[in-house]
Amino acid sequence: MAKPTITTLAMCVAILFGAAACGPSLVIQNVDYSQPIESVLSPDSNNDVHDQRYAIKFNVSNLLEEEGTSSVDEIRLIRNNAGYYFVTAAGFNNVYVFETDEGELKLENKIEITEQGLGQPAFNQRDGFIELVDRASGDTYNLNHEGRN
């Protein structure tokens, strides 16, 4: 009587592994993750920013520390077509490029823009790159996740 139970158990395990191996195989390619316009976000008292339009919320304390400041009025955020987030603020010397991971943003690149700090930064989505304009100085920079174009 033990033999049919073992055979049944072995068949169930084989079917289970077979079903798992087949798994979902649907792939959607050529996805464009880009945001058409930048988000301008004000940190709250905990330094959290929340973009309800694009459903992202994160804390900017580490960015502020990296830039040597304790607060900013606004954080500027845009996402390119490959899915990388570009983040900066007035007074920042750099643009930070983040890739998404499960429940976190991981620094992909830190792009040095100016030693004096940006005056009035603004991001624009362009074909194949992110344009950073410092409206205070009139300087324009073309960026991708690897750095300046």
XYZ file of N, CA and C in Angstrom:
447
model
N 0.808 -1.193 0.000
C 0.000 0.000 0.000
C 0.856 1.264 0.000
N 2.076 1.179 0.504
C 2.955 2.335 0.536
C 3.449 2.686 -0.864
N 3.517 1.672 -1.753
C 4.029 1.912 -3.095
C 3.147 2.876 -3.901
N 1.812 2.747 -3.917
C 0.994 3.710 -4.666
C 1.104 5.129 -4.097
N 1.274 5.262 -2.779
C 1.389 6.587 -2.167
C 2.671 7.271 -2.619
N 3.767 6.515 -2.660
C 5.042 7.074 -3.104
C 4.962 7.445 -4.579
N 4.343 6.593 -5.387
C 4.193 6.873 -6.814
C 3.340 8.121 -7.023
N 2.246 8.224 -6.293
C 1.369 9.395 -6.398
C 2.106 10.660 -5.982
N 2.855 10.576 -4.896
C 3.627 11.722 -4.418
C 4.670 12.141 -5.453
N 5.362 11.175 -6.044
C 6.377 11.471 -7.050
C 5.749 12.127 -8.281
N 4.567 11.663 -8.680
C 3.885 12.253 -9.832
C 3.449 13.688 -9.534
N 2.966 13.926 -8.323
C 2.554 15.282 -7.935
C 3.737 16.241 -7.948
N 4.873 15.781 -7.440
C 6.075 16.614 -7.430
C 6.517 16.902 -8.866
N 6.478 15.891 -9.735
C 6.879 16.080 -11.129
C 5.963 17.076 -11.831
N 4.672 16.988 -11.592
C 3.713 17.922 -12.197
C 3.950 19.336 -11.679
N 4.205 19.444 -10.382
C 4.456 20.749 -9.770
C 5.697 21.406 -10.374
N 6.794 20.653 -10.508
C 8.007 21.201 -11.113
C 7.783 21.539 -12.583
N 7.033 20.715 -13.286
C 6.735 20.981 -14.691
C 5.940 22.256 -14.869
N 4.963 22.477 -14.019
C 4.153 23.696 -14.093
C 4.984 24.929 -13.754
N 5.866 24.813 -12.776
C 6.710 25.948 -12.382
C 7.692 26.299 -13.491
N 8.193 25.293 -14.200
C 9.157 25.535 -15.266
C 8.511 26.256 -16.441
N 7.236 25.994 -16.685
C 6.544 26.644 -17.793
C 6.303 28.116 -17.489
N 5.960 28.454 -16.277
C 5.788 29.824 -15.796
C 5.328 30.818 -16.848
N 5.051 32.026 -16.428
C 4.622 33.046 -17.385
C 5.771 33.456 -18.297
N 5.482 33.599 -19.578
C 6.528 33.953 -20.525
C 6.177 35.212 -21.314
N 5.172 35.937 -20.876
C 4.776 37.153 -21.562
C 5.775 38.264 -21.276
N 6.305 38.862 -22.324
C 7.267 39.953 -22.195
C 6.781 41.112 -23.059
N 6.724 42.291 -22.472
C 6.380 43.490 -23.227
C 7.671 44.270 -23.433
N 8.022 44.501 -24.673
C 9.282 45.169 -24.990
C 9.039 46.601 -25.454
N 10.126 47.346 -25.584
C 10.092 48.738 -26.034
C 9.207 49.610 -25.154
N 9.362 49.456 -23.838
C 8.604 50.242 -22.867
C 9.296 51.590 -22.687
N 8.520 52.660 -22.734
C 9.040 54.011 -22.510
C 8.571 54.472 -21.140
N 9.503 54.577 -20.181
C 9.182 54.948 -18.808
C 9.164 56.461 -18.588
N 9.466 57.240 -19.585
C 9.718 58.664 -19.382
C 8.503 59.433 -18.873
N 8.811 60.431 -18.058
C 7.828 61.409 -17.622
C 7.940 62.581 -18.589
N 6.842 63.054 -19.149
C 6.939 64.136 -20.129
C 7.419 65.461 -19.534
N 7.107 65.720 -18.272
C 7.566 66.948 -17.623
C 8.113 66.615 -16.243
N 8.963 67.503 -15.739
C 9.562 67.274 -14.430
C 8.523 67.416 -13.324
N 8.831 66.814 -12.194
C 8.043 67.002 -10.978
C 8.830 67.924 -10.064
N 8.141 68.893 -9.486
C 8.742 69.817 -8.528
C 8.097 69.505 -7.188
N 8.897 68.967 -6.258
C 8.371 68.421 -5.010
C 8.948 69.160 -3.812
N 8.103 69.477 -2.856
C 8.540 70.148 -1.627
C 8.690 69.118 -0.517
N 9.877 69.016 0.071
C 10.063 68.077 1.186
C 9.211 68.491 2.391
N 8.664 67.488 3.094
C 7.911 67.771 4.314
C 8.881 67.877 5.495
N 8.363 67.937 6.697
C 9.208 68.112 7.885
C 10.147 66.934 8.128
N 9.851 65.774 7.538
C 10.722 64.591 7.651
C 11.646 64.438 6.447
N 11.646 65.424 5.559
C 12.403 65.388 4.300
C 11.894 64.330 3.327
N 10.623 63.972 3.432
C 9.997 63.078 2.459
C 9.400 63.913 1.333
N 9.544 63.431 0.111
C 8.853 64.025 -1.029
C 7.909 62.977 -1.594
N 6.761 63.431 -2.077
C 5.748 62.515 -2.581
C 5.179 63.085 -3.873
N 5.370 62.357 -4.940
C 4.812 62.739 -6.231
C 3.590 61.868 -6.485
N 2.422 62.420 -6.252
C 1.193 61.647 -6.408
C 0.895 61.346 -7.873
N 1.286 62.243 -8.766
C 1.008 62.040 -10.190
C 1.705 60.787 -10.710
N 2.966 60.579 -10.317
C 3.728 59.431 -10.801
C 3.933 58.363 -9.736
N 3.262 58.513 -8.605
C 3.225 57.491 -7.546
C 4.611 57.079 -7.057
N 5.375 58.063 -6.596
C 6.665 57.764 -5.981
C 6.813 58.630 -4.738
N 7.369 58.032 -3.697
C 7.612 58.732 -2.436
C 8.953 58.254 -1.903
N 9.800 59.206 -1.484
C 11.098 58.831 -0.926
C 11.612 59.950 -0.035
N 12.641 59.629 0.741
C 13.238 60.575 1.672
C 14.508 61.151 1.047
N 14.689 62.472 1.162
C 15.832 63.133 0.529
C 16.954 63.472 1.510
N 16.875 63.008 2.740
C 17.891 63.341 3.751
C 19.300 62.963 3.311
N 19.468 61.781 2.717
C 20.803 61.357 2.266
C 21.332 62.253 1.147
N 20.452 62.695 0.257
C 20.869 63.618 -0.803
C 21.319 64.951 -0.219
N 20.541 65.460 0.726
C 20.885 66.734 1.356
C 22.232 66.634 2.060
N 22.447 65.531 2.754
C 23.722 65.314 3.446
C 24.875 65.247 2.447
N 24.663 64.549 1.355
C 25.688 64.425 0.312
C 26.060 65.795 -0.265
N 25.072 66.677 -0.367
C 25.299 68.022 -0.907
C 25.743 69.014 0.165
N 25.791 68.581 1.419
C 26.252 69.449 2.500
C 25.257 70.512 2.916
N 23.977 70.189 2.833
C 22.933 71.129 3.239
C 21.898 70.398 4.080
N 21.134 71.145 4.835
C 20.137 70.505 5.701
C 18.725 70.584 5.142
N 18.496 71.490 4.193
C 17.146 71.605 3.639
C 17.177 72.291 2.278
N 16.143 72.046 1.509
C 15.887 72.742 0.245
C 14.393 72.997 0.163
N 14.019 73.993 -0.617
C 12.596 74.288 -0.785
C 11.927 73.308 -1.737
N 12.664 72.921 -2.795
C 12.090 72.056 -3.823
C 13.123 71.052 -4.329
N 12.638 69.863 -4.623
C 13.424 68.826 -5.293
C 12.876 68.702 -6.705
N 13.767 68.622 -7.667
C 13.367 68.458 -9.069
C 13.638 67.014 -9.474
N 12.644 66.396 -10.110
C 12.689 64.968 -10.429
C 12.119 64.745 -11.818
N 12.803 63.929 -12.610
C 12.276 63.510 -13.906
C 12.786 62.098 -14.175
N 12.043 61.355 -14.969
C 12.420 59.975 -15.315
C 12.611 59.880 -16.822
N 13.724 59.265 -17.247
C 13.965 59.141 -18.686
C 13.299 57.888 -19.244
N 13.414 57.703 -20.560
C 12.716 56.586 -21.205
C 13.247 55.222 -20.788
N 14.484 55.149 -20.285
C 15.042 53.881 -19.808
C 14.642 53.580 -18.369
N 13.983 54.528 -17.704
C 13.499 54.293 -16.350
C 14.369 54.854 -15.243
N 15.421 55.587 -15.581
C 16.284 56.193 -14.566
C 15.675 57.503 -14.073
N 15.771 57.729 -12.765
C 15.319 58.985 -12.169
C 16.493 59.949 -12.062
N 16.281 61.199 -12.436
C 17.261 62.277 -12.320
C 16.741 63.230 -11.253
N 17.596 63.553 -10.269
C 17.175 64.357 -9.121
C 18.194 65.466 -8.873
N 17.709 66.681 -8.647
C 18.570 67.794 -8.251
C 17.731 68.840 -7.537
N 18.379 69.925 -7.120
C 17.690 71.030 -6.443
C 18.542 72.283 -6.563
N 17.936 73.428 -6.328
C 18.687 74.684 -6.288
C 19.739 74.582 -5.187
N 20.956 75.007 -5.511
C 22.065 74.918 -4.563
C 22.871 73.642 -4.684
N 22.326 72.610 -5.333
C 23.068 71.366 -5.538
C 24.168 71.594 -6.571
N 25.277 70.888 -6.399
C 26.362 70.894 -7.383
C 26.203 69.771 -8.402
N 25.347 68.810 -8.092
C 25.264 67.570 -8.863
C 23.835 67.236 -9.248
N 23.732 66.360 -10.244
C 22.482 65.672 -10.566
C 22.708 64.218 -10.192
N 21.763 63.647 -9.464
C 21.853 62.257 -9.026
C 20.955 61.410 -9.915
N 21.511 60.310 -10.413
C 20.778 59.397 -11.283
C 20.552 58.102 -10.512
N 19.285 57.713 -10.401
C 18.923 56.520 -9.646
C 18.223 55.511 -10.538
N 18.515 54.244 -10.279
C 17.748 53.166 -10.893
C 16.844 52.575 -9.825
N 15.739 52.010 -10.258
C 14.797 51.444 -9.299
C 15.188 50.022 -8.945
N 14.912 49.671 -7.723
C 15.077 48.316 -7.231
C 13.878 48.069 -6.329
N 13.744 46.902 -5.833
C 12.588 46.570 -5.013
C 12.550 47.437 -3.756
N 11.649 48.409 -3.738
C 11.460 49.260 -2.573
C 12.561 50.269 -2.324
N 13.408 50.533 -3.345
C 14.483 51.494 -3.136
C 14.932 52.112 -4.456
N 15.601 53.236 -4.330
C 16.285 53.862 -5.450
C 17.779 53.698 -5.208
N 18.485 53.125 -6.176
C 19.926 52.886 -6.043
C 20.678 53.877 -6.915
N 21.685 54.525 -6.323
C 22.474 55.500 -7.065
C 23.211 54.813 -8.208
N 22.934 55.266 -9.407
C 23.608 54.775 -10.607
C 24.775 55.694 -10.971
N 24.563 57.003 -10.800
C 25.594 57.953 -11.194
C 25.368 59.281 -10.477
N 26.453 59.955 -10.203
C 26.427 61.303 -9.635
C 27.140 62.187 -10.646
N 26.386 63.067 -11.305
C 26.928 63.881 -12.386
C 27.241 65.277 -11.846
N 28.530 65.624 -11.824
C 28.903 66.960 -11.355
C 28.546 67.980 -12.429
N 27.824 69.019 -12.013
C 27.386 70.056 -12.937
C 28.173 71.344 -12.724
N 28.254 71.807 -11.485
C 28.916 73.072 -11.190
C 29.439 73.073 -9.763
N 30.534 73.766 -9.540
C 31.072 73.889 -8.184
C 30.373 74.991 -7.398
N 29.684 75.896 -8.095
C 29.010 77.015 -7.438
C 27.592 76.672 -6.988
N 27.053 75.574 -7.425
C 25.674 75.202 -7.110
C 24.719 75.738 -8.157
N 23.711 74.978 -8.452
C 22.703 75.389 -9.428
C 21.831 76.490 -8.838
N 21.495 77.486 -9.659
C 20.663 78.586 -9.182
C 19.181 78.258 -9.236
N 18.688 77.995 -10.438
C 17.276 77.665 -10.648
C 17.192 76.521 -11.661
N 17.422 75.296 -11.213
C 17.434 74.177 -12.158
C 16.032 73.803 -12.634
N 15.986 73.280 -13.852
C 14.745 72.742 -14.413
C 15.119 71.628 -15.382
N 14.370 70.533 -15.337
C 14.586 69.414 -16.250
C 13.578 69.476 -17.389
N 14.032 69.063 -18.578
C 13.153 68.889 -19.731
C 13.429 67.524 -20.340
N 12.374 66.869 -20.791
C 12.496 65.596 -21.495
C 12.787 65.903 -22.959
N 13.875 65.382 -23.479
C 14.223 65.556 -24.888
C 14.369 64.181 -25.518
N 14.412 64.150 -26.829
C 14.526 62.884 -27.542
C 15.908 62.280 -27.300
N 15.985 61.268 -26.452
C 17.234 60.562 -26.198
C 18.050 61.081 -25.030
N 17.623 62.170 -24.385
C 18.377 62.681 -23.244
C 17.492 63.559 -22.367
N 18.011 63.870 -21.194
C 17.369 64.806 -20.276
C 18.130 66.121 -20.370
N 17.405 67.200 -20.559
C 18.019 68.521 -20.602
C 17.880 69.166 -19.230
N 18.997 69.644 -18.693
C 19.000 70.410 -17.449
C 19.301 71.856 -17.804
N 18.416 72.754 -17.398
C 18.605 74.180 -17.633
C 18.742 74.855 -16.281
N 19.793 75.656 -16.128
C 19.891 76.514 -14.945
C 19.357 77.874 -15.381
N 18.125 78.168 -14.996
C 17.473 79.402 -15.437
C 18.150 80.645 -14.868
N 18.902 80.507 -13.784
C 19.608 81.655 -13.204
C 20.807 82.057 -14.065
N 21.544 81.068 -14.568
C 22.752 81.364 -15.346
C 22.530 81.253 -16.849
N 21.470 80.551 -17.254
C 21.221 80.317 -18.672
C 21.964 79.117 -19.226
N 22.737 78.425 -18.397
C 23.491 77.252 -18.848
C 22.562 76.065 -19.074
N 22.885 75.271 -20.103
C 22.103 74.088 -20.450
C 23.037 72.883 -20.532
N 22.573 71.750 -20.014
C 23.360 70.513 -19.999
C 22.491 69.379 -20.522
N 23.057 68.559 -21.400
C 22.374 67.375 -21.896
C 22.900 66.164 -21.137
N 21.989 65.420 -20.516
C 22.369 64.329 -19.624
C 21.742 63.011 -20.051
N 22.451 61.927 -19.776
C 21.855 60.594 -19.781
C 22.318 59.902 -18.504
N 21.932 58.657 -18.300
C 22.264 57.998 -17.032
C 23.768 57.794 -16.838
N 24.550 57.896 -17.908
C 25.999 57.724 -17.806
C 26.730 59.038 -17.537
N 26.073 60.168 -17.715
C 26.712 61.466 -17.491
C 26.238 62.500 -18.488
N 27.140 63.415 -18.818
C 26.819 64.460 -19.794
C 26.967 63.918 -21.204
N 26.078 64.353 -22.089
C 26.176 63.982 -23.515
C 27.160 64.880 -24.213
